[in-house]
PDB file of C-alpha atoms in Angstrom:
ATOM      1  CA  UNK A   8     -30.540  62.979  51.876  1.00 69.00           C
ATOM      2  CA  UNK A   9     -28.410  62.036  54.837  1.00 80.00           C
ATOM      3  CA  UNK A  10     -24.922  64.499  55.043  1.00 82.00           C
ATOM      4  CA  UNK A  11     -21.761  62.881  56.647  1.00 85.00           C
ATOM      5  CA  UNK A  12     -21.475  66.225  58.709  1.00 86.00           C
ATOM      6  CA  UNK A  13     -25.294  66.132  60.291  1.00 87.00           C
ATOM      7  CA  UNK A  14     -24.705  62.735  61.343  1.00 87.00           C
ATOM      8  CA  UNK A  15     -21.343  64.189  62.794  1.00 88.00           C
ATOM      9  CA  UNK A  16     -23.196  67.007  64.585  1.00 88.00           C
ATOM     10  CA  UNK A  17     -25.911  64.540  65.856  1.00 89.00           C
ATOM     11  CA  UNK A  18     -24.026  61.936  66.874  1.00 89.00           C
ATOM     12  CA  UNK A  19     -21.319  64.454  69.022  1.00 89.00           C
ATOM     13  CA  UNK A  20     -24.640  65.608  70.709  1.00 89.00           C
ATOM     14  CA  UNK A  21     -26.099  62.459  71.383  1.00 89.00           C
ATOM     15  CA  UNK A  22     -22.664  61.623  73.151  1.00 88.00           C
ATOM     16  CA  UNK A  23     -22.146  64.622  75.233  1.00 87.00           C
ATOM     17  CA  UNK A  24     -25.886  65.699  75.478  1.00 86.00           C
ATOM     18  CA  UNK A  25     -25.178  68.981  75.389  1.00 86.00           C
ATOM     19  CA  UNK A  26     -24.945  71.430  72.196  1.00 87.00           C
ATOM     20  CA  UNK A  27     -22.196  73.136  73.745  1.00 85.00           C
ATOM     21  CA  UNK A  28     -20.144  70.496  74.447  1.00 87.00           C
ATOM     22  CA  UNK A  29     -20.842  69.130  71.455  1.00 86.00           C
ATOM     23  CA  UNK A  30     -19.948  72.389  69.701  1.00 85.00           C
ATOM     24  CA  UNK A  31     -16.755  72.326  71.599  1.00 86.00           C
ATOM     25  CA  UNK A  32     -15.793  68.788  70.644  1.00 83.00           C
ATOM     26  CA  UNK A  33     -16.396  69.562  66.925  1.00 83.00           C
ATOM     27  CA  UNK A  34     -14.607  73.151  66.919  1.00 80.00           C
ATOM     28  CA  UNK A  35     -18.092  74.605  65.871  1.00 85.00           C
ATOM     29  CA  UNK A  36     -20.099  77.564  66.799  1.00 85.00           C
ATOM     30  CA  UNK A  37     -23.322  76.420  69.206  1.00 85.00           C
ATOM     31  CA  UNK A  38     -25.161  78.289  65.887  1.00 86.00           C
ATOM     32  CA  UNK A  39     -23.826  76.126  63.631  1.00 86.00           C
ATOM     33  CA  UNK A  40     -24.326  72.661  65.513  1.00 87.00           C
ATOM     34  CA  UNK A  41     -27.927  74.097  65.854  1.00 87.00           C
ATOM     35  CA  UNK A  42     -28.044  74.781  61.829  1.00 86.00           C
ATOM     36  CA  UNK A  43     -26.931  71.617  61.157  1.00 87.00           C
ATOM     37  CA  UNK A  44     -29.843  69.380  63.488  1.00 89.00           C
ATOM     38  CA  UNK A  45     -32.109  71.408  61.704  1.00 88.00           C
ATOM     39  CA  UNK A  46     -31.462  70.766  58.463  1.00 88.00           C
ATOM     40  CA  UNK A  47     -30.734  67.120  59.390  1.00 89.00           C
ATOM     41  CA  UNK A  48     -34.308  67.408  60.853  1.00 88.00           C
ATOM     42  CA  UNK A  49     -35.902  68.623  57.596  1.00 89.00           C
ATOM     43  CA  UNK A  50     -33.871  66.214  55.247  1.00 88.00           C
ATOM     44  CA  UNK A  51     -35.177  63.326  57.451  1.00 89.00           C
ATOM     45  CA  UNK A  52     -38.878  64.865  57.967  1.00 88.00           C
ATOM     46  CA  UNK A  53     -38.350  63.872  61.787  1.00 89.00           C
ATOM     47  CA  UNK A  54     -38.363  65.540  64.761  1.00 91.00           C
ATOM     48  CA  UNK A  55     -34.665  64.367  66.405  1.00 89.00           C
ATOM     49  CA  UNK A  56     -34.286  66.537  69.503  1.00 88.00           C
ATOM     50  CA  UNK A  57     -36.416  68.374  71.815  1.00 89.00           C
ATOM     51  CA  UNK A  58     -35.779  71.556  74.264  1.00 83.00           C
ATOM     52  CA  UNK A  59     -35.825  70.512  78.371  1.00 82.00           C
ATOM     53  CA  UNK A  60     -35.478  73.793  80.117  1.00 75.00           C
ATOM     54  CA  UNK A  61     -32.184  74.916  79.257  1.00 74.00           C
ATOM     55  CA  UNK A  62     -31.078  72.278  77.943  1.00 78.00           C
ATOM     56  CA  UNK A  63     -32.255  69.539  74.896  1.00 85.00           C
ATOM     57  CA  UNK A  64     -32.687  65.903  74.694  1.00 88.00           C
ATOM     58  CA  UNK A  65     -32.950  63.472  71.750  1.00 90.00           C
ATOM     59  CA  UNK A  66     -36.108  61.912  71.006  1.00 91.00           C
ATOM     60  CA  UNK A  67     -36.928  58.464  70.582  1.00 91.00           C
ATOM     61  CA  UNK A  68     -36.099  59.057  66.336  1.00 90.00           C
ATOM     62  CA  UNK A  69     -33.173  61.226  67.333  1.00 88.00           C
ATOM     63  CA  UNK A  70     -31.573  58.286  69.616  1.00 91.00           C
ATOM     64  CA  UNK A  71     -32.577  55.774  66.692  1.00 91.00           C
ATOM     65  CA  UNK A  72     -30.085  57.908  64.108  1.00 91.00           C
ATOM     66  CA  UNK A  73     -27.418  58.600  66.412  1.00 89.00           C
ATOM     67  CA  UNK A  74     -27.261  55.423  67.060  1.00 90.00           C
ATOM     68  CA  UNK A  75     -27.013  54.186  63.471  1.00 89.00           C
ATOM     69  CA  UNK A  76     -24.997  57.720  62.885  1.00 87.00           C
ATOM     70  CA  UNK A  77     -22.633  56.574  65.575  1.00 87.00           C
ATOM     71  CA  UNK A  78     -21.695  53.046  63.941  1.00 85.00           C
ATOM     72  CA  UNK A  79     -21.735  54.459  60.491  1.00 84.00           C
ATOM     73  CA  UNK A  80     -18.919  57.252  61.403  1.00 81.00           C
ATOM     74  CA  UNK A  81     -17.067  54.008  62.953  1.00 80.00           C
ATOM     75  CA  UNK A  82     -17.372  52.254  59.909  1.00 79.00           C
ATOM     76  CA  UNK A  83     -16.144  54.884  57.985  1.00 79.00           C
ATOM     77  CA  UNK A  84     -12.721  55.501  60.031  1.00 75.00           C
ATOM     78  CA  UNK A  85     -12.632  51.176  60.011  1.00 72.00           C
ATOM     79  CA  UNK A  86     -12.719  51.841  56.142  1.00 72.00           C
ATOM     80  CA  UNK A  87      -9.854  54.413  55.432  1.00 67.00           C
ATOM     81  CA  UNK A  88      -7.569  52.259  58.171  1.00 64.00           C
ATOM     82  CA  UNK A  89      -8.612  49.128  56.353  1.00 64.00           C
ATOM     83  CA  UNK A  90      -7.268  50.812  53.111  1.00 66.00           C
ATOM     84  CA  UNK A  91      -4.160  51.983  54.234  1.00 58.00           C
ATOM     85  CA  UNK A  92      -3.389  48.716  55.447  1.00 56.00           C
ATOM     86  CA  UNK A  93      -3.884  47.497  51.838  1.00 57.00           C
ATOM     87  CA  UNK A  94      -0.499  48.791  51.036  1.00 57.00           C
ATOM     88  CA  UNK A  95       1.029  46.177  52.517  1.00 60.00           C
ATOM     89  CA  UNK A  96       0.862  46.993  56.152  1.00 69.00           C
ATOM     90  CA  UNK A  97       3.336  49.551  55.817  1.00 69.00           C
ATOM     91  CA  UNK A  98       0.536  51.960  57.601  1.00 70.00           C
ATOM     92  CA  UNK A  99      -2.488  51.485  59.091  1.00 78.00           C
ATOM     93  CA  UNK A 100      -4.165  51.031  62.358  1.00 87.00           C
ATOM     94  CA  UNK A 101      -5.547  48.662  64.460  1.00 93.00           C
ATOM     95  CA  UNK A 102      -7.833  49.580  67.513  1.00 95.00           C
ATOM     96  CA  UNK A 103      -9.008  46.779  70.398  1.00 97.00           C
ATOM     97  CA  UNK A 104     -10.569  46.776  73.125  1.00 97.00           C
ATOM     98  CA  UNK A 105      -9.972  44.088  76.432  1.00 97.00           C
ATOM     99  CA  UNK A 106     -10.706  43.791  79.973  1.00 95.00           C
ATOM    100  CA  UNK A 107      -7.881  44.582  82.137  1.00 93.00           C
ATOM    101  CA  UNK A 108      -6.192  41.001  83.055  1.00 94.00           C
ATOM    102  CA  UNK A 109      -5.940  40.373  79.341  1.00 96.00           C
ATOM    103  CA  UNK A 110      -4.155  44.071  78.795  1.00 96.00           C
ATOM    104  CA  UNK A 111      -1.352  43.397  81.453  1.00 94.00           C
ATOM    105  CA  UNK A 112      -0.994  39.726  80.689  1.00 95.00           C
ATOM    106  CA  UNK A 113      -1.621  38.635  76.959  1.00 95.00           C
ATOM    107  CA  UNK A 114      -1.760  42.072  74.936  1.00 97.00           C
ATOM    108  CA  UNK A 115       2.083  43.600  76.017  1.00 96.00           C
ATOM    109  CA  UNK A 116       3.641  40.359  74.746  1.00 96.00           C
ATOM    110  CA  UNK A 117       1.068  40.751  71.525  1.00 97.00           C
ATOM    111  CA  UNK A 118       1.933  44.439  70.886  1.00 97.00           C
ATOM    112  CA  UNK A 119       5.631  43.661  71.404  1.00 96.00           C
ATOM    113  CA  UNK A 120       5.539  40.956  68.741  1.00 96.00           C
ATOM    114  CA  UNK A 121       3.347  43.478  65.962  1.00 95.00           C
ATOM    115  CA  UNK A 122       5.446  46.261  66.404  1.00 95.00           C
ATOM    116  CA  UNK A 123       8.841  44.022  65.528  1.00 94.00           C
ATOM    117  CA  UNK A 124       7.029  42.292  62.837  1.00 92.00           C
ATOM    118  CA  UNK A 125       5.016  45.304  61.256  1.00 90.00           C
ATOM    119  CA  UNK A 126       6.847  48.852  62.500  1.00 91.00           C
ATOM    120  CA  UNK A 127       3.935  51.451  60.670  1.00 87.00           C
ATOM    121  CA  UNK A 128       1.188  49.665  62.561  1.00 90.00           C
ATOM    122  CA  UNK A 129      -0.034  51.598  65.003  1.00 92.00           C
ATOM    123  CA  UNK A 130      -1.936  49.880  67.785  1.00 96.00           C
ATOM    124  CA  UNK A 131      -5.036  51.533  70.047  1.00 96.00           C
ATOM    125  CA  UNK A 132      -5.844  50.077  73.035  1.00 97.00           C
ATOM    126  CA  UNK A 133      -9.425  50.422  75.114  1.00 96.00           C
ATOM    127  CA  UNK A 134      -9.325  48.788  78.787  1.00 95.00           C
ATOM    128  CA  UNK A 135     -12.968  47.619  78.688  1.00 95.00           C
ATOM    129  CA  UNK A 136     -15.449  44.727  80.236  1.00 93.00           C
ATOM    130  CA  UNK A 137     -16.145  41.898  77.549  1.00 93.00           C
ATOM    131  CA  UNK A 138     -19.899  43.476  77.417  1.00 91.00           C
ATOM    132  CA  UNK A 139     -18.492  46.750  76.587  1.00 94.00           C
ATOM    133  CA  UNK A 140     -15.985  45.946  74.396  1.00 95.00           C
ATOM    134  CA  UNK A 141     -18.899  44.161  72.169  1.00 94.00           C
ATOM    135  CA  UNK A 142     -20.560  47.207  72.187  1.00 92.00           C
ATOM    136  CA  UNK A 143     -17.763  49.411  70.999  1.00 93.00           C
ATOM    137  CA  UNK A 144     -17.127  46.825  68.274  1.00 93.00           C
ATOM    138  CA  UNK A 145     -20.634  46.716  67.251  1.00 90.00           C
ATOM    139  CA  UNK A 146     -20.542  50.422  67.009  1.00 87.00           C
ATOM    140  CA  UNK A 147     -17.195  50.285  64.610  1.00 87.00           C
ATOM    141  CA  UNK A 148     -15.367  51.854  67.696  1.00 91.00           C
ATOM    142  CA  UNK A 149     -12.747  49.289  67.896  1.00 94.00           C
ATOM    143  CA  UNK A 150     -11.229  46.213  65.119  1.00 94.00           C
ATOM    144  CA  UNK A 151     -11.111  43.507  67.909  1.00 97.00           C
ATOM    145  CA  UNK A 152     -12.742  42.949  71.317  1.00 97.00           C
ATOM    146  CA  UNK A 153     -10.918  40.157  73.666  1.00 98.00           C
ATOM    147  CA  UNK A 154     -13.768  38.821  75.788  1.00 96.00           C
ATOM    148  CA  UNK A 155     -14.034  35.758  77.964  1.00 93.00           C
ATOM    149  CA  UNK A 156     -16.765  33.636  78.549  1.00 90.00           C
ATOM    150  CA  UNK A 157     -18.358  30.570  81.051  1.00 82.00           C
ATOM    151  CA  UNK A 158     -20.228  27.639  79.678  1.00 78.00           C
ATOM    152  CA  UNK A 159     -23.759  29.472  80.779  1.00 77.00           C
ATOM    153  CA  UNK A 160     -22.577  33.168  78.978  1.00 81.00           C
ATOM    154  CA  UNK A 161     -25.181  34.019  77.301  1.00 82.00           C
ATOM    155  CA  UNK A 162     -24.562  33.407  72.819  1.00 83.00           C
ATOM    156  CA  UNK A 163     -23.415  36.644  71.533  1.00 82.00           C
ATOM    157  CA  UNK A 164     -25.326  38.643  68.811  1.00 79.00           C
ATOM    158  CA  UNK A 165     -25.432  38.055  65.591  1.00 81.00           C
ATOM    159  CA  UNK A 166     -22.111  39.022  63.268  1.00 85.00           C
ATOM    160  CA  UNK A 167     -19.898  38.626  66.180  1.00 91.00           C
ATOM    161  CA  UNK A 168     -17.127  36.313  64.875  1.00 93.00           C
ATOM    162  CA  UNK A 169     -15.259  34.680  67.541  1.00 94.00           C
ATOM    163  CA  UNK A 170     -11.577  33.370  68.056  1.00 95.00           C
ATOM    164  CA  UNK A 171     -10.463  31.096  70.815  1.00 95.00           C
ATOM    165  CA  UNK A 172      -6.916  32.178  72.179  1.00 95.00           C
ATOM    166  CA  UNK A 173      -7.024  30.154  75.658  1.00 94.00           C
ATOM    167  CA  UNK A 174      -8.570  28.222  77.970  1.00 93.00           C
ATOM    168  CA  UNK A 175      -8.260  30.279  81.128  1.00 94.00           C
ATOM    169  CA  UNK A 176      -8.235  27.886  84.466  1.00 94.00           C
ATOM    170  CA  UNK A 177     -10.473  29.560  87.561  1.00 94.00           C
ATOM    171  CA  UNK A 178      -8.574  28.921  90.881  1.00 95.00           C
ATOM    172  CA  UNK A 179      -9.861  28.608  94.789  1.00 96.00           C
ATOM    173  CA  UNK A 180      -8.232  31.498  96.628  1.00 97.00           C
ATOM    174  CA  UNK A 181      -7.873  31.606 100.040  1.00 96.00           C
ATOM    175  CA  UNK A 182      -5.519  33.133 102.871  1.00 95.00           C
ATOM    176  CA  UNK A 183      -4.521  29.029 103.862  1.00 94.00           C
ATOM    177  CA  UNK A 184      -3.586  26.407 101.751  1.00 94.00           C
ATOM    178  CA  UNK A 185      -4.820  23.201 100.636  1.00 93.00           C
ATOM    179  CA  UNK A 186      -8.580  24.478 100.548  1.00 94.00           C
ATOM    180  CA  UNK A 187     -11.332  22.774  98.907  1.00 94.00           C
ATOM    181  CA  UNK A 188     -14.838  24.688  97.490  1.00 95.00           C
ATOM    182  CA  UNK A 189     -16.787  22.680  99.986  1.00 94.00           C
ATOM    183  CA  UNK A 190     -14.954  24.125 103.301  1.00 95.00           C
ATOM    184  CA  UNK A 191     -16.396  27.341 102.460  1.00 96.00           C
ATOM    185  CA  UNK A 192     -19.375  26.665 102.849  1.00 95.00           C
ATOM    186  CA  UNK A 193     -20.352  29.333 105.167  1.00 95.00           C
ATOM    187  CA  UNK A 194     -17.199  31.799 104.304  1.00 96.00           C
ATOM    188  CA  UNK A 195     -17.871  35.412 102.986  1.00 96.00           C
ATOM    189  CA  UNK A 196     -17.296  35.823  99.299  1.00 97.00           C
ATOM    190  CA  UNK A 197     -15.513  38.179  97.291  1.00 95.00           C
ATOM    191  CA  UNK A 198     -17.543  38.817  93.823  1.00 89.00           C
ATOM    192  CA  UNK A 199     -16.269  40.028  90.518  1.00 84.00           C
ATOM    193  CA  UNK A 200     -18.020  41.820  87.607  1.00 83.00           C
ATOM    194  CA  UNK A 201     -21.222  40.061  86.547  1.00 84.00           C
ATOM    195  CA  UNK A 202     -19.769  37.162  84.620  1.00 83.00           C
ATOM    196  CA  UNK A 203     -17.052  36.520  87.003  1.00 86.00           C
ATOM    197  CA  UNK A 204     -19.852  36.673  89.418  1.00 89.00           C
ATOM    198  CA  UNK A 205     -22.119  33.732  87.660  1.00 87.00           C
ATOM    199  CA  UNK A 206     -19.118  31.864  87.435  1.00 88.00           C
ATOM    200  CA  UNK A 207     -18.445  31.779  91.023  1.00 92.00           C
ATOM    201  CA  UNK A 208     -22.078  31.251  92.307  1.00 93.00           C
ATOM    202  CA  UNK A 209     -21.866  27.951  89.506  1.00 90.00           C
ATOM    203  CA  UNK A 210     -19.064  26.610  90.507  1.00 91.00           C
ATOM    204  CA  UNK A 211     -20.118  26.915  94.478  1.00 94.00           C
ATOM    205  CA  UNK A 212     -23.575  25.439  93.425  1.00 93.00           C
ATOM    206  CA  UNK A 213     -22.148  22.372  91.616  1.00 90.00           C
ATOM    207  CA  UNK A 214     -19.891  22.022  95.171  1.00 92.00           C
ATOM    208  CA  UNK A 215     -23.365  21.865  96.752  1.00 94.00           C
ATOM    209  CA  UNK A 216     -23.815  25.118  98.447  1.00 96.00           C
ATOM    210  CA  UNK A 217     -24.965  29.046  97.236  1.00 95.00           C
ATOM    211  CA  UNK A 218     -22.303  31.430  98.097  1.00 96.00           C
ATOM    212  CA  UNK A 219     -23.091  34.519 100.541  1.00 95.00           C
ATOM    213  CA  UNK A 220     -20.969  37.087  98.286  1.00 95.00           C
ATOM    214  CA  UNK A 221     -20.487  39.465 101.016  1.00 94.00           C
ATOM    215  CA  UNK A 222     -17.902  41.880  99.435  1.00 94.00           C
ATOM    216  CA  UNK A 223     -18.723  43.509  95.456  1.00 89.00           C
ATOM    217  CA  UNK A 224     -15.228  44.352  93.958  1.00 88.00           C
ATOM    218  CA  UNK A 225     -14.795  44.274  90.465  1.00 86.00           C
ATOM    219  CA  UNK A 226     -10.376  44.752  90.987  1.00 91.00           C
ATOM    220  CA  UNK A 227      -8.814  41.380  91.262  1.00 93.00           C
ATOM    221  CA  UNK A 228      -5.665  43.130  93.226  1.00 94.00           C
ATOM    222  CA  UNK A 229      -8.526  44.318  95.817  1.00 95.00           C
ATOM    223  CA  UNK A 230     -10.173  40.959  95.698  1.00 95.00           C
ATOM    224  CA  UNK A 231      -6.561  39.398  96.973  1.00 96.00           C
ATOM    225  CA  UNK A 232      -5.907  42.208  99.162  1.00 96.00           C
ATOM    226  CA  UNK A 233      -9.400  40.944 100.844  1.00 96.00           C
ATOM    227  CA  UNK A 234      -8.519  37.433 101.147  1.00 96.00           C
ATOM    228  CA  UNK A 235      -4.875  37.864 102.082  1.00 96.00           C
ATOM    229  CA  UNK A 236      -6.657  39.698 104.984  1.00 96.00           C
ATOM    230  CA  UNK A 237      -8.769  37.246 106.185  1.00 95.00           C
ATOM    231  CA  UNK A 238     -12.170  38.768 105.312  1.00 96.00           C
ATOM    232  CA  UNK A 239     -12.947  36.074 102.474  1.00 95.00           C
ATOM    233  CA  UNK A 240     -12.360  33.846  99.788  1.00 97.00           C
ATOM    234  CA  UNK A 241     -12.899  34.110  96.134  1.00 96.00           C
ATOM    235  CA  UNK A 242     -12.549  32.251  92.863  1.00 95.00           C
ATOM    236  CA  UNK A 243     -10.197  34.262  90.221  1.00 95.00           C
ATOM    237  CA  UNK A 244      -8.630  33.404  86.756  1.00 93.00           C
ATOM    238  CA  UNK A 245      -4.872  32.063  85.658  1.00 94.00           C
ATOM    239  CA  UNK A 246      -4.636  35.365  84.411  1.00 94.00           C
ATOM    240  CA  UNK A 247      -5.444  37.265  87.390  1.00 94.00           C
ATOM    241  CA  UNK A 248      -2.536  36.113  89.277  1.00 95.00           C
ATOM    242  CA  UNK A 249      -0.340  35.865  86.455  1.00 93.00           C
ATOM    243  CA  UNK A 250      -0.708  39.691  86.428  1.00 92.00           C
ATOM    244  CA  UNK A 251      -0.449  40.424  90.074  1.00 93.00           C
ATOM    245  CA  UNK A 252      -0.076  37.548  93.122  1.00 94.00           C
ATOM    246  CA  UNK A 253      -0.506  39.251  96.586  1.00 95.00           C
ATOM    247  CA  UNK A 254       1.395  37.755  99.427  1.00 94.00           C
ATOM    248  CA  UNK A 255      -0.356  35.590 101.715  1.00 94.00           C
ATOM    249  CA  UNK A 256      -3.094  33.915  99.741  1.00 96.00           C
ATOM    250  CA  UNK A 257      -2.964  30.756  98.566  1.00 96.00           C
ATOM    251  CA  UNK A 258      -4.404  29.347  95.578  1.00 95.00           C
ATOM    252  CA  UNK A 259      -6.216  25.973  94.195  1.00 94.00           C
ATOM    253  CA  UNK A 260      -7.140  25.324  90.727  1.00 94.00           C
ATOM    254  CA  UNK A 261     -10.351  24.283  90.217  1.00 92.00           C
ATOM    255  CA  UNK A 262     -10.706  21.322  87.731  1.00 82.00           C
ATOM    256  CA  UNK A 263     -13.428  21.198  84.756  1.00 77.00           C
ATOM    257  CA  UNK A 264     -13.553  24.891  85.454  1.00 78.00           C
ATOM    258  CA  UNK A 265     -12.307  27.697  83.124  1.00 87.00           C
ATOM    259  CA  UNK A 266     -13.332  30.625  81.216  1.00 91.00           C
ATOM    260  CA  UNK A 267     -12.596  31.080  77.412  1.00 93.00           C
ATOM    261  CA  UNK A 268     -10.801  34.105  76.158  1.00 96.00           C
ATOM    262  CA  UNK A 269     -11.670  35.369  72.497  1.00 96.00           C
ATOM    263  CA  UNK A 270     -10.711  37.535  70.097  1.00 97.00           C
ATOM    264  CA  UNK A 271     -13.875  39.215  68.347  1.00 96.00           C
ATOM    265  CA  UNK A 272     -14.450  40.790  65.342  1.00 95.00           C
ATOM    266  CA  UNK A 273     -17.457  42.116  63.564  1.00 91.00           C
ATOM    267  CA  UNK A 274     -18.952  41.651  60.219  1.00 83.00           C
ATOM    268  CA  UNK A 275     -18.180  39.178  57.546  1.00 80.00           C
ATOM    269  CA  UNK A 276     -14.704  37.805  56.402  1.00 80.00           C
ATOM    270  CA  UNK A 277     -12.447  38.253  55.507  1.00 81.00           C
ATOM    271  CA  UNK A 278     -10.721  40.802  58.599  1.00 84.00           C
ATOM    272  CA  UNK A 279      -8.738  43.790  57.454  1.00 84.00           C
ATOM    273  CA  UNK A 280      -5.086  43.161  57.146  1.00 85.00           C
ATOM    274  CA  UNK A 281      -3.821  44.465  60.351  1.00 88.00           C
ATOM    275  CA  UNK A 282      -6.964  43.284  62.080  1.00 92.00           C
ATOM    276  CA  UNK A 283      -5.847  39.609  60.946  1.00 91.00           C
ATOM    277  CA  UNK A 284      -2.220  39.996  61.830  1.00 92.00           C
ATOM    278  CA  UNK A 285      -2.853  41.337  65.333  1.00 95.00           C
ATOM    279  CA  UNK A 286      -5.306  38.220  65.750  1.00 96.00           C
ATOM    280  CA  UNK A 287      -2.856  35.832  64.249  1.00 95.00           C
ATOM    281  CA  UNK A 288      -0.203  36.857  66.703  1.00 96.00           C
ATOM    282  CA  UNK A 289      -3.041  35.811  69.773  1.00 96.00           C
ATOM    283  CA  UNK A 290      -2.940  33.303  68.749  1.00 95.00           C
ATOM    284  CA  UNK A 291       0.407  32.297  68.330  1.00 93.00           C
ATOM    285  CA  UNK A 292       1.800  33.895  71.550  1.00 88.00           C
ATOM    286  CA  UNK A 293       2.914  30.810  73.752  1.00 79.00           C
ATOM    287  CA  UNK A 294       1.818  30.402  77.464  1.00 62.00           C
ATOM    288  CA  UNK A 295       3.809  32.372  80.204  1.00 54.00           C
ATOM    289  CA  UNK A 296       6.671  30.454  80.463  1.00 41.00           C
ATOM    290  CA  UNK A 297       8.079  32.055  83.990  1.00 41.00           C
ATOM    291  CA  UNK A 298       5.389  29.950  86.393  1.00 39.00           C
ATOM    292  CA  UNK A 299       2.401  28.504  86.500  1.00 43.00           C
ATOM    293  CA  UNK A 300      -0.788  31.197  87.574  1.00 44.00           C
ATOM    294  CA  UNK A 301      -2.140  28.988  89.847  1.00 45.00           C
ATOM    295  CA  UNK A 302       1.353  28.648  92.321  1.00 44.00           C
ATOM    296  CA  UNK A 303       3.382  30.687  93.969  1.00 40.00           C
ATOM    297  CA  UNK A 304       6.598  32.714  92.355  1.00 36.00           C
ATOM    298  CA  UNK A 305       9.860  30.198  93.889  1.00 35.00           C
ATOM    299  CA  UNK A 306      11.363  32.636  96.557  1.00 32.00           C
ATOM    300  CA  UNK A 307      14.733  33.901  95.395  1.00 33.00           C
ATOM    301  CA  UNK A 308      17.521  32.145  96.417  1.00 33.00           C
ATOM    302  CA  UNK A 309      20.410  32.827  99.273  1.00 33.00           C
ATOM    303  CA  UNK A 310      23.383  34.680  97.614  1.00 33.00           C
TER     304      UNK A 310
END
């Protein structure tokens, strides 16, 4: 029969891949973390890790029940958070993951808001890519993942519930203004993570032209440092500049073209309590009222 500890023990060494770091994580003796794999091995009649000179490695079983080890245990913290928000949300815990525009843009104003509405809520954060994020949510490692996606994202898996929060608009940036898609034609490119990537070569491909993406930089305040220089163009998101605008790029917004930001959430309904009042407040937040993303800050005025 499978013990909450063993599947502790395994999955700690299936994260560090190391016994003693494993042992260290978990406050055990290296003996003990070793007693416990093997009795995990003999309740499971399956041989889980195997000795590489000094060290060991999981086998193909012993990567198949960390894995499944791994979301259990973050089931099982999602459980005793989901109770204590049961009382009412006078406690509890909520945990999300998003990629880094969204965490200096959308989420401060968010956390702001659940923290005046629901004080004893406490609120994790995880900066991570859209892909990621699913994965930690998958794995019970976080309530809510914001992710964005193009029209030609890929569907994600199964159980993945999705909730719109925006429409965010992609924008032409350049170091001059007034710039179209098609006068780049033979410019260098500045390319973002993979999906910010795709949407860039699709959006150059429906102007009639494949981009030559000459610079990989996955920072958007790098990306405008680049173009501000002179060394390229690139396409970013509303967000993007909303969270930092370098000086000396300008910035078109390119029509029928935006990415969709979600919240996600795994499993069926209905969402924990604090899991649906961090959602709720999204998707209630209203739009940045200071400018718009896509144009400049107005220059302070003369005193």
């Amino acid at each position: 029969m499978l013990n909450l500890t063993h599947l502790t023990v395994l999955a700690a060494v299936a994260r560090h891949g190391s016994v003693t770091e494993a042992a260290k994580q978990l406050h055990y003796s290296q003996p003990s973390v070793s007693h416990h794999l093997g009795r995990l091995e003999a309740a499971t009649g399956a041989k889980l890790v195997q000795r590489v000179g000094r060290g060991i490695r999981l086998t193909p079983e012993g990567e198949l029940l960390a894995q499944r080890a791994t979301e259990i245990l973050g089931r099982l913290d999602a459980a005793s958070v989901e109770l204590a928000a049961r009382v009412g949300l006078r406690a509890g815990r909520v945990r999300l993951a998003g990629f880094q525009t969204v965490l200096s843009t959308l989420v401060p104003r968010a956390a702001v808001e659940l923290s005046r509405r629901y004080p004893g809520v406490e609120l994790n954060l995880v900066d991570a890519h859209p892909d990621d994020g699913l994965r930690l949510l998958r794995a019970g490692h976080v309530d809510i993942a914001l992710i964005f996606r193009h029209a030609d994202t890929p569907l994600e898996e199964e159980g993945i519930r999705l909730t719109h929060l925006l429409d965010d608009p992609l924008h032409l940036v350049s170091d001059q203004p007034h710039q179209r898609l098609e006068d780049h034609r033979d410019s260098a490119w500045v390319g973002g993570c993979e999906r910010c990537r795709a949407a860039t070569i699709t959006a150059c491909e429906r102007a009639g032209f494949s981009p030559r993406i000459a610079y990989a930089c996955d920072d958007t305040v790098v990306s405008q440092s680049l173009v501000a220089a002179g060394m390229g163009v690139a396409i970013l998101n509303g967000l993007a500049l909303r969270a930092h605008r370098a000086p000396g790029i300008h910035t078109t917004q390119l029509t029928d073209n935006a990415r969709q930001v979600y919240a996600a959430t795994y499993g069926d309904p209905p969402d924990p309590p604090a899991t649906a009042a961090l959602i709720e407040i999204l998707t209630s937040l209203p739009r940045d009222p200071e400018h718009d993303p896509g144009q400049a800050a107005p220059a302070p005025s003369s005193p």
